[in-house]
PDB file of C-alpha atoms in Angstrom:
ATOM      1  CA  MET A   1     -34.884 -28.556  63.512  1.00  0.00           C
ATOM      2  CA  ALA A   2     -31.609 -26.607  62.994  1.00  0.00           C
ATOM      3  CA  HIS A   3     -32.638 -26.376  59.336  1.00  0.00           C
ATOM      4  CA  ASP A   4     -36.257 -25.174  60.401  1.00  0.00           C
ATOM      5  CA  MET A   5     -34.786 -22.306  62.864  1.00  0.00           C
ATOM      6  CA  ARG A   6     -32.525 -21.256  59.929  1.00  0.00           C
ATOM      7  CA  ARG A   7     -35.091 -20.759  57.574  1.00  0.00           C
ATOM      8  CA  ARG A   8     -36.991 -18.501  60.559  1.00  0.00           C
ATOM      9  CA  VAL A   9     -33.623 -16.691  60.744  1.00  0.00           C
ATOM     10  CA  GLN A  10     -33.753 -15.874  57.074  1.00  0.00           C
ATOM     11  CA  ARG A  11     -37.027 -14.967  56.673  1.00  0.00           C
ATOM     12  CA  TYR A  12     -37.220 -12.779  59.524  1.00  0.00           C
ATOM     13  CA  TRP A  13     -34.341 -10.819  57.961  1.00  0.00           C
ATOM     14  CA  ASP A  14     -35.522 -10.887  54.526  1.00  0.00           C
ATOM     15  CA  SER A  15     -38.671  -8.927  55.986  1.00  0.00           C
ATOM     16  CA  HIS A  16     -36.866  -6.760  58.422  1.00  0.00           C
ATOM     17  CA  PRO A  17     -33.762  -5.511  56.669  1.00  0.00           C
ATOM     18  CA  LEU A  18     -31.669  -4.252  59.340  1.00  0.00           C
ATOM     19  CA  GLY A  19     -31.628  -0.047  59.304  1.00  0.00           C
ATOM     20  CA  THR A  20     -34.871   0.481  57.634  1.00  0.00           C
ATOM     21  CA  GLN A  21     -36.478   0.826  61.043  1.00  0.00           C
ATOM     22  CA  PHE A  22     -34.548   4.192  61.128  1.00  0.00           C
ATOM     23  CA  LEU A  23     -35.954   5.422  57.658  1.00  0.00           C
ATOM     24  CA  PRO A  24     -38.719   7.461  57.523  1.00  0.00           C
ATOM     25  CA  ASP A  25     -41.031   5.151  55.860  1.00  0.00           C
ATOM     26  CA  ARG A  26     -39.148   1.798  57.199  1.00  0.00           C
ATOM     27  CA  ALA A  27     -39.104   0.642  53.529  1.00  0.00           C
ATOM     28  CA  ALA A  28     -35.714  -1.031  51.865  1.00  0.00           C
ATOM     29  CA  PRO A  29     -33.960   1.762  50.046  1.00  0.00           C
ATOM     30  CA  GLN A  30     -33.825   1.819  46.354  1.00  0.00           C
ATOM     31  CA  SER A  31     -32.127   4.853  44.995  1.00  0.00           C
ATOM     32  CA  THR A  32     -28.578   6.102  45.560  1.00  0.00           C
ATOM     33  CA  LEU A  33     -30.679   8.862  47.672  1.00  0.00           C
ATOM     34  CA  GLU A  34     -32.185   6.362  49.853  1.00  0.00           C
ATOM     35  CA  PHE A  35     -28.870   4.655  50.450  1.00  0.00           C
ATOM     36  CA  GLU A  36     -27.525   7.995  51.834  1.00  0.00           C
ATOM     37  CA  GLN A  37     -30.388   8.457  54.169  1.00  0.00           C
ATOM     38  CA  LEU A  38     -30.095   5.104  55.351  1.00  0.00           C
ATOM     39  CA  ASP A  39     -25.982   5.229  55.958  1.00  0.00           C
ATOM     40  CA  GLN A  40     -26.892   8.888  57.905  1.00  0.00           C
ATOM     41  CA  ALA A  41     -29.311   6.920  59.833  1.00  0.00           C
ATOM     42  CA  LEU A  42     -26.853   4.427  61.169  1.00  0.00           C
ATOM     43  CA  ASP A  43     -24.251   7.253  62.395  1.00  0.00           C
ATOM     44  CA  ARG A  44     -26.134   6.910  65.439  1.00  0.00           C
ATOM     45  CA  TRP A  45     -23.558   4.291  66.418  1.00  0.00           C
ATOM     46  CA  GLU A  46     -20.676   6.870  66.768  1.00  0.00           C
ATOM     47  CA  TYR A  47     -17.700   4.468  67.537  1.00  0.00           C
ATOM     48  CA  LYS A  48     -18.164   2.757  64.112  1.00  0.00           C
ATOM     49  CA  GLY A  49     -16.431   5.253  61.990  1.00  0.00           C
ATOM     50  CA  THR A  50     -13.226   5.139  64.259  1.00  0.00           C
ATOM     51  CA  LEU A  51     -13.482   1.100  64.371  1.00  0.00           C
ATOM     52  CA  LEU A  52     -13.574   1.248  60.532  1.00  0.00           C
ATOM     53  CA  ASP A  53     -10.666   3.291  60.255  1.00  0.00           C
ATOM     54  CA  ALA A  54      -8.829   1.016  62.853  1.00  0.00           C
ATOM     55  CA  VAL A  55      -9.466  -2.138  60.673  1.00  0.00           C
ATOM     56  CA  ALA A  56      -8.264  -0.098  57.377  1.00  0.00           C
ATOM     57  CA  THR A  57      -5.319   0.930  58.902  1.00  0.00           C
ATOM     58  CA  ARG A  58      -4.455  -2.537  60.189  1.00  0.00           C
ATOM     59  CA  TRP A  59      -4.884  -4.300  57.167  1.00  0.00           C
ATOM     60  CA  PRO A  60      -4.144  -1.443  54.316  1.00  0.00           C
ATOM     61  CA  GLY A  61      -5.780  -2.960  50.852  1.00  0.00           C
ATOM     62  CA  GLY A  62      -6.263  -6.407  52.561  1.00  0.00           C
ATOM     63  CA  ARG A  63      -9.230  -9.096  51.798  1.00  0.00           C
ATOM     64  CA  LEU A  64     -12.011  -8.662  54.343  1.00  0.00           C
ATOM     65  CA  LEU A  65     -15.514 -10.716  54.531  1.00  0.00           C
ATOM     66  CA  GLU A  66     -18.252  -9.198  56.226  1.00  0.00           C
ATOM     67  CA  VAL A  67     -20.093 -11.840  57.823  1.00  0.00           C
ATOM     68  CA  GLY A  68     -23.904 -10.849  57.635  1.00  0.00           C
ATOM     69  CA  CYS A  69     -23.496  -7.608  55.782  1.00  0.00           C
ATOM     70  CA  GLY A  70     -27.310  -6.477  55.965  1.00  0.00           C
ATOM     71  CA  LEU A  71     -28.074  -3.721  53.496  1.00  0.00           C
ATOM     72  CA  GLY A  72     -23.910  -3.167  52.939  1.00  0.00           C
ATOM     73  CA  THR A  73     -23.836   0.068  54.818  1.00  0.00           C
ATOM     74  CA  ASP A  74     -20.341  -0.942  56.653  1.00  0.00           C
ATOM     75  CA  LEU A  75     -19.429  -2.799  53.603  1.00  0.00           C
ATOM     76  CA  VAL A  76     -19.658   0.454  51.392  1.00  0.00           C
ATOM     77  CA  ARG A  77     -17.576   1.878  54.357  1.00  0.00           C
ATOM     78  CA  LEU A  78     -14.840  -0.518  54.189  1.00  0.00           C
ATOM     79  CA  ALA A  79     -14.809  -0.566  50.338  1.00  0.00           C
ATOM     80  CA  ARG A  80     -14.473   3.426  50.450  1.00  0.00           C
ATOM     81  CA  ARG A  81     -11.421   3.050  53.010  1.00  0.00           C
ATOM     82  CA  GLY A  82      -9.678   0.673  50.269  1.00  0.00           C
ATOM     83  CA  LEU A  83     -10.462  -2.579  51.133  1.00  0.00           C
ATOM     84  CA  ARG A  84     -11.279  -5.478  48.710  1.00  0.00           C
ATOM     85  CA  VAL A  85     -14.687  -6.343  50.122  1.00  0.00           C
ATOM     86  CA  THR A  86     -16.861  -9.755  50.138  1.00  0.00           C
ATOM     87  CA  GLY A  87     -20.023  -9.833  52.130  1.00  0.00           C
ATOM     88  CA  ILE A  88     -22.395 -12.545  52.633  1.00  0.00           C
ATOM     89  CA  ASP A  89     -26.043 -12.596  54.088  1.00  0.00           C
ATOM     90  CA  LEU A  90     -28.271 -15.442  54.664  1.00  0.00           C
ATOM     91  CA  ALA A  91     -31.360 -13.587  53.405  1.00  0.00           C
ATOM     92  CA  PRO A  92     -31.400 -13.452  49.425  1.00  0.00           C
ATOM     93  CA  ALA A  93     -33.352 -10.353  49.275  1.00  0.00           C
ATOM     94  CA  VAL A  94     -31.185  -8.680  51.669  1.00  0.00           C
ATOM     95  CA  ALA A  95     -27.825  -9.459  49.967  1.00  0.00           C
ATOM     96  CA  ALA A  96     -29.411  -8.390  46.783  1.00  0.00           C
ATOM     97  CA  LEU A  97     -29.941  -4.863  48.318  1.00  0.00           C
ATOM     98  CA  ALA A  98     -26.135  -4.814  49.797  1.00  0.00           C
ATOM     99  CA  ARG A  99     -25.186  -5.553  46.241  1.00  0.00           C
ATOM    100  CA  ARG A 100     -27.024  -2.823  44.847  1.00  0.00           C
ATOM    101  CA  HIS A 101     -25.727  -0.664  47.742  1.00  0.00           C
ATOM    102  CA  LEU A 102     -22.246  -0.930  46.243  1.00  0.00           C
ATOM    103  CA  GLU A 103     -23.535  -0.363  42.746  1.00  0.00           C
ATOM    104  CA  ALA A 104     -25.171   3.048  43.590  1.00  0.00           C
ATOM    105  CA  TYR A 105     -21.949   4.508  44.862  1.00  0.00           C
ATOM    106  CA  GLY A 106     -19.352   2.487  41.913  1.00  0.00           C
ATOM    107  CA  LEU A 107     -17.531   0.564  44.657  1.00  0.00           C
ATOM    108  CA  PRO A 108     -15.997  -2.705  43.706  1.00  0.00           C
ATOM    109  CA  GLY A 109     -16.740  -5.671  45.795  1.00  0.00           C
ATOM    110  CA  ARG A 110     -18.749  -8.755  45.737  1.00  0.00           C
ATOM    111  CA  VAL A 111     -22.170  -9.769  47.727  1.00  0.00           C
ATOM    112  CA  LEU A 112     -23.153 -13.308  47.857  1.00  0.00           C
ATOM    113  CA  VAL A 113     -25.793 -15.330  49.744  1.00  0.00           C
ATOM    114  CA  GLY A 114     -24.167 -17.159  52.584  1.00  0.00           C
ATOM    115  CA  ASP A 115     -24.057 -19.173  55.958  1.00  0.00           C
ATOM    116  CA  ALA A 116     -22.280 -18.066  58.647  1.00  0.00           C
ATOM    117  CA  GLU A 117     -22.263 -21.780  60.042  1.00  0.00           C
ATOM    118  CA  ALA A 118     -20.801 -23.103  56.656  1.00  0.00           C
ATOM    119  CA  LEU A 119     -18.648 -20.611  54.871  1.00  0.00           C
ATOM    120  CA  SER A 120     -18.264 -21.361  51.515  1.00  0.00           C
ATOM    121  CA  PHE A 121     -14.422 -19.925  51.218  1.00  0.00           C
ATOM    122  CA  PRO A 122     -11.211 -22.175  51.262  1.00  0.00           C
ATOM    123  CA  ALA A 123      -8.846 -21.819  54.544  1.00  0.00           C
ATOM    124  CA  GLY A 124      -6.976 -18.562  54.736  1.00  0.00           C
ATOM    125  CA  ALA A 125      -8.694 -16.828  52.000  1.00  0.00           C
ATOM    126  CA  PHE A 126      -9.120 -13.400  54.082  1.00  0.00           C
ATOM    127  CA  ASP A 127      -6.995 -10.958  56.081  1.00  0.00           C
ATOM    128  CA  VAL A 128      -9.711  -9.628  57.948  1.00  0.00           C
ATOM    129  CA  VAL A 129     -13.464 -10.984  59.038  1.00  0.00           C
ATOM    130  CA  TYR A 130     -15.494  -8.455  60.076  1.00  0.00           C
ATOM    131  CA  SER A 131     -19.195  -9.205  61.437  1.00  0.00           C
ATOM    132  CA  SER A 132     -21.475  -6.426  63.125  1.00  0.00           C
ATOM    133  CA  GLY A 133     -24.191  -7.349  65.299  1.00  0.00           C
ATOM    134  CA  VAL A 134     -24.950 -10.818  63.893  1.00  0.00           C
ATOM    135  CA  LEU A 135     -23.401 -13.919  65.163  1.00  0.00           C
ATOM    136  CA  GLN A 136     -25.767 -13.121  68.241  1.00  0.00           C
ATOM    137  CA  HIS A 137     -28.731 -14.214  66.136  1.00  0.00           C
ATOM    138  CA  LEU A 138     -27.380 -17.712  64.853  1.00  0.00           C
ATOM    139  CA  PRO A 139     -28.163 -21.020  66.005  1.00  0.00           C
ATOM    140  CA  ASP A 140     -25.047 -22.076  66.329  1.00  0.00           C
ATOM    141  CA  ILE A 141     -22.603 -19.265  67.196  1.00  0.00           C
ATOM    142  CA  GLY A 142     -19.642 -21.479  68.078  1.00  0.00           C
ATOM    143  CA  ARG A 143     -19.658 -23.061  64.581  1.00  0.00           C
ATOM    144  CA  ALA A 144     -19.666 -19.456  63.186  1.00  0.00           C
ATOM    145  CA  VAL A 145     -16.531 -18.392  64.800  1.00  0.00           C
ATOM    146  CA  ALA A 146     -14.727 -21.785  64.061  1.00  0.00           C
ATOM    147  CA  GLU A 147     -15.524 -20.915  60.280  1.00  0.00           C
ATOM    148  CA  ILE A 148     -14.213 -17.447  60.583  1.00  0.00           C
ATOM    149  CA  HIS A 149     -10.983 -18.751  62.493  1.00  0.00           C
ATOM    150  CA  ARG A 150     -10.859 -20.940  59.566  1.00  0.00           C
ATOM    151  CA  VAL A 151     -11.094 -18.576  56.471  1.00  0.00           C
ATOM    152  CA  LEU A 152      -8.359 -16.524  58.149  1.00  0.00           C
ATOM    153  CA  ARG A 153      -4.895 -16.340  56.966  1.00  0.00           C
ATOM    154  CA  PRO A 154      -2.065 -16.411  59.728  1.00  0.00           C
ATOM    155  CA  ARG A 155      -1.927 -13.168  61.450  1.00  0.00           C
ATOM    156  CA  GLY A 156      -5.279 -12.340  60.166  1.00  0.00           C
ATOM    157  CA  GLY A 157      -8.058 -11.199  62.615  1.00  0.00           C
ATOM    158  CA  CYS A 158     -11.249 -10.478  63.123  1.00  0.00           C
ATOM    159  CA  VAL A 159     -13.601  -7.775  64.404  1.00  0.00           C
ATOM    160  CA  CYS A 160     -16.943  -8.724  65.588  1.00  0.00           C
ATOM    161  CA  ILE A 161     -19.700  -7.143  67.403  1.00  0.00           C
ATOM    162  CA  LEU A 162     -22.233  -8.767  69.831  1.00  0.00           C
ATOM    163  CA  TYR A 163     -24.737  -8.085  72.299  1.00  0.00           C
ATOM    164  CA  HIS A 164     -23.620  -7.398  75.804  1.00  0.00           C
ATOM    165  CA  ARG A 165     -25.745  -9.377  78.714  1.00  0.00           C
ATOM    166  CA  TYR A 166     -24.656  -6.498  81.485  1.00  0.00           C
ATOM    167  CA  SER A 167     -25.414  -3.784  79.713  1.00  0.00           C
ATOM    168  CA  TRP A 168     -27.986  -0.945  80.075  1.00  0.00           C
ATOM    169  CA  PHE A 169     -30.116  -1.619  76.916  1.00  0.00           C
ATOM    170  CA  ASN A 170     -30.443  -5.482  78.003  1.00  0.00           C
ATOM    171  CA  ALA A 171     -31.840  -4.298  81.189  1.00  0.00           C
ATOM    172  CA  LEU A 172     -34.037  -2.187  79.510  1.00  0.00           C
ATOM    173  CA  ARG A 173     -35.382  -4.822  77.190  1.00  0.00           C
ATOM    174  CA  HIS A 174     -35.937  -7.553  80.152  1.00  0.00           C
ATOM    175  CA  LEU A 175     -37.640  -4.719  82.321  1.00  0.00           C
ATOM    176  CA  GLY A 176     -39.629  -2.644  79.947  1.00  0.00           C
ATOM    177  CA  GLY A 177     -40.450  -5.016  77.268  1.00  0.00           C
ATOM    178  CA  VAL A 178     -38.315  -3.352  74.718  1.00  0.00           C
ATOM    179  CA  ASN A 179     -37.472  -5.130  71.178  1.00  0.00           C
ATOM    180  CA  VAL A 180     -34.013  -5.243  70.321  1.00  0.00           C
ATOM    181  CA  GLU A 181     -34.220  -4.643  66.737  1.00  0.00           C
ATOM    182  CA  PHE A 182     -37.928  -3.707  65.382  1.00  0.00           C
ATOM    183  CA  GLU A 183     -41.315  -2.305  67.208  1.00  0.00           C
ATOM    184  CA  ASP A 184     -43.098  -5.092  65.824  1.00  0.00           C
ATOM    185  CA  ALA A 185     -41.149  -8.379  66.228  1.00  0.00           C
ATOM    186  CA  ASP A 186     -37.864  -9.462  67.433  1.00  0.00           C
ATOM    187  CA  PRO A 187     -35.865 -11.895  65.688  1.00  0.00           C
ATOM    188  CA  PRO A 188     -36.200 -15.730  66.360  1.00  0.00           C
ATOM    189  CA  ILE A 189     -32.588 -15.850  68.211  1.00  0.00           C
ATOM    190  CA  ILE A 190     -31.287 -13.153  70.261  1.00  0.00           C
ATOM    191  CA  HIS A 191     -28.441 -14.184  72.638  1.00  0.00           C
ATOM    192  CA  THR A 192     -26.374 -11.575  74.689  1.00  0.00           C
ATOM    193  CA  TYR A 193     -22.949 -12.492  76.095  1.00  0.00           C
ATOM    194  CA  SER A 194     -20.384 -11.595  79.097  1.00  0.00           C
ATOM    195  CA  ARG A 195     -16.893 -10.875  78.449  1.00  0.00           C
ATOM    196  CA  ARG A 196     -16.066 -14.355  79.928  1.00  0.00           C
ATOM    197  CA  GLU A 197     -18.234 -16.166  77.617  1.00  0.00           C
ATOM    198  CA  VAL A 198     -16.664 -14.166  74.305  1.00  0.00           C
ATOM    199  CA  ARG A 199     -13.279 -15.056  75.517  1.00  0.00           C
ATOM    200  CA  GLN A 200     -14.421 -18.984  75.616  1.00  0.00           C
ATOM    201  CA  LEU A 201     -16.137 -18.626  72.141  1.00  0.00           C
ATOM    202  CA  PHE A 202     -13.015 -17.124  70.349  1.00  0.00           C
ATOM    203  CA  ARG A 203     -10.402 -19.134  72.052  1.00  0.00           C
ATOM    204  CA  ARG A 204      -9.048 -20.572  69.314  1.00  0.00           C
ATOM    205  CA  PHE A 205      -7.791 -16.958  68.629  1.00  0.00           C
ATOM    206  CA  THR A 206      -4.168 -16.172  70.128  1.00  0.00           C
ATOM    207  CA  THR A 207      -5.357 -12.566  70.932  1.00  0.00           C
ATOM    208  CA  VAL A 208      -8.573 -11.502  72.135  1.00  0.00           C
ATOM    209  CA  ASN A 209      -9.701  -8.094  73.343  1.00  0.00           C
ATOM    210  CA  VAL A 210     -12.942  -7.153  74.413  1.00  0.00           C
ATOM    211  CA  ASP A 211     -14.169  -3.573  74.843  1.00  0.00           C
ATOM    212  CA  ALA A 212     -18.075  -2.319  75.743  1.00  0.00           C
ATOM    213  CA  ARG A 213     -19.300   0.377  72.954  1.00  0.00           C
ATOM    214  CA  TYR A 214     -22.788   1.998  72.477  1.00  0.00           C
ATOM    215  CA  TYR A 215     -22.854   3.326  76.003  1.00  0.00           C
ATOM    216  CA  ARG A 216     -24.278   6.635  75.160  1.00  0.00           C
ATOM    217  CA  PRO A 217     -27.730   5.843  73.904  1.00  0.00           C
ATOM    218  CA  THR A 218     -29.309   7.886  70.827  1.00  0.00           C
ATOM    219  CA  PRO A 219     -33.198   8.695  70.988  1.00  0.00           C
ATOM    220  CA  THR A 220     -35.413   5.794  69.038  1.00  0.00           C
ATOM    221  CA  PRO A 221     -38.019   6.791  66.212  1.00  0.00           C
ATOM    222  CA  ARG A 222     -40.414   4.644  67.844  1.00  0.00           C
ATOM    223  CA  ARG A 223     -43.539   6.538  68.942  1.00  0.00           C
ATOM    224  CA  SER A 224     -44.938   4.129  71.870  1.00  0.00           C
ATOM    225  CA  PRO A 225     -45.100   5.832  75.629  1.00  0.00           C
ATOM    226  CA  LEU A 226     -42.138   3.727  76.712  1.00  0.00           C
ATOM    227  CA  ALA A 227     -40.418   4.818  73.980  1.00  0.00           C
ATOM    228  CA  ARG A 228     -41.126   8.810  74.737  1.00  0.00           C
ATOM    229  CA  LEU A 229     -40.182   8.186  78.278  1.00  0.00           C
ATOM    230  CA  TYR A 230     -36.643   6.547  77.203  1.00  0.00           C
ATOM    231  CA  ASN A 231     -35.895   9.518  74.722  1.00  0.00           C
ATOM    232  CA  HIS A 232     -37.261  12.429  77.176  1.00  0.00           C
ATOM    233  CA  LEU A 233     -35.545  11.059  80.240  1.00  0.00           C
ATOM    234  CA  PHE A 234     -33.191   8.063  79.997  1.00  0.00           C
ATOM    235  CA  VAL A 235     -31.394   9.219  76.936  1.00  0.00           C
ATOM    236  CA  PRO A 236     -30.512  12.782  78.396  1.00  0.00           C
ATOM    237  CA  ALA A 237     -29.844  11.051  81.801  1.00  0.00           C
ATOM    238  CA  MET A 238     -26.853   8.435  80.349  1.00  0.00           C
ATOM    239  CA  ARG A 239     -25.475  11.413  78.609  1.00  0.00           C
ATOM    240  CA  ARG A 240     -24.727  13.350  81.431  1.00  0.00           C
ATOM    241  CA  ALA A 241     -23.274  10.550  82.972  1.00  0.00           C
ATOM    242  CA  PRO A 242     -19.884  10.229  83.782  1.00  0.00           C
ATOM    243  CA  GLU A 243     -18.333   8.006  80.977  1.00  0.00           C
ATOM    244  CA  ALA A 244     -16.614   5.988  83.840  1.00  0.00           C
ATOM    245  CA  LEU A 245     -20.095   4.924  84.842  1.00  0.00           C
ATOM    246  CA  VAL A 246     -21.652   4.012  81.916  1.00  0.00           C
ATOM    247  CA  ARG A 247     -19.134   2.686  79.791  1.00  0.00           C
ATOM    248  CA  PRO A 248     -18.476  -0.829  81.538  1.00  0.00           C
ATOM    249  CA  PHE A 249     -22.686  -1.130  80.759  1.00  0.00           C
ATOM    250  CA  GLY A 250     -22.330  -0.359  76.992  1.00  0.00           C
ATOM    251  CA  TRP A 251     -24.506  -2.499  74.826  1.00  0.00           C
ATOM    252  CA  HIS A 252     -22.278  -3.480  72.052  1.00  0.00           C
ATOM    253  CA  LEU A 253     -19.259  -5.937  73.019  1.00  0.00           C
ATOM    254  CA  VAL A 254     -16.370  -5.338  70.279  1.00  0.00           C
ATOM    255  CA  ILE A 255     -14.250  -8.172  69.968  1.00  0.00           C
ATOM    256  CA  SER A 256     -10.932  -7.402  68.285  1.00  0.00           C
ATOM    257  CA  ALA A 257      -9.108 -11.459  67.843  1.00  0.00           C
ATOM    258  CA  PHE A 258      -5.950 -12.255  66.116  1.00  0.00           C
ATOM    259  CA  ARG A 259      -4.567 -15.770  65.079  1.00  0.00           C
TER     260      ARG A 259
END
């Protein structure tokens, strides 16, 4: 059963490379120009640049593993910041595109096909593990977090982003039938988490910090009536609301955990 689910997850992401929903033709990028368009499209998550800067500052030149690197957008940014990057992804077609993404910019790094629940690296192989919006789509997130802990060196750490159950987007998802990733179909597995559940998941780590981000929504390129309502009413209202009111309900929980 678990193997069948893993195959479903793999097939979904092979046919839905994350980020392509924000591109004009929604096709996987091939040229350097198309990779640049992808990178610009994913600037919608404004906090990401500051987060990646913090990773590079804490572990300068460190060995970094990205679990679920997708098309390699963050992997490219981390390599540009001087980290020695390795990316893994369960979907072979996506891993190949991430490899091409690094090559398009002439950046060092390696990308492998791999399973987050059974990492093919020795214990203590990395200074830092990074994973953005991936672990909540796995059959067994507990195993993945245990594997992340295993491959980190002593005093290493991880930065992971999960979906927040008590968020504005999750409310829209349930009340308005909004798909999480793509307009045509959601991934086979989508889990959301409370802060308490996150701390339980990362209990092996000595220190765990949890912060809600992506609390200022950005317009969607989707064209449905609900999407138009979201763009013209909800987005402006959330952008005008006081930060203290909306920040606790951000869609992304950013976890910084240290061994």
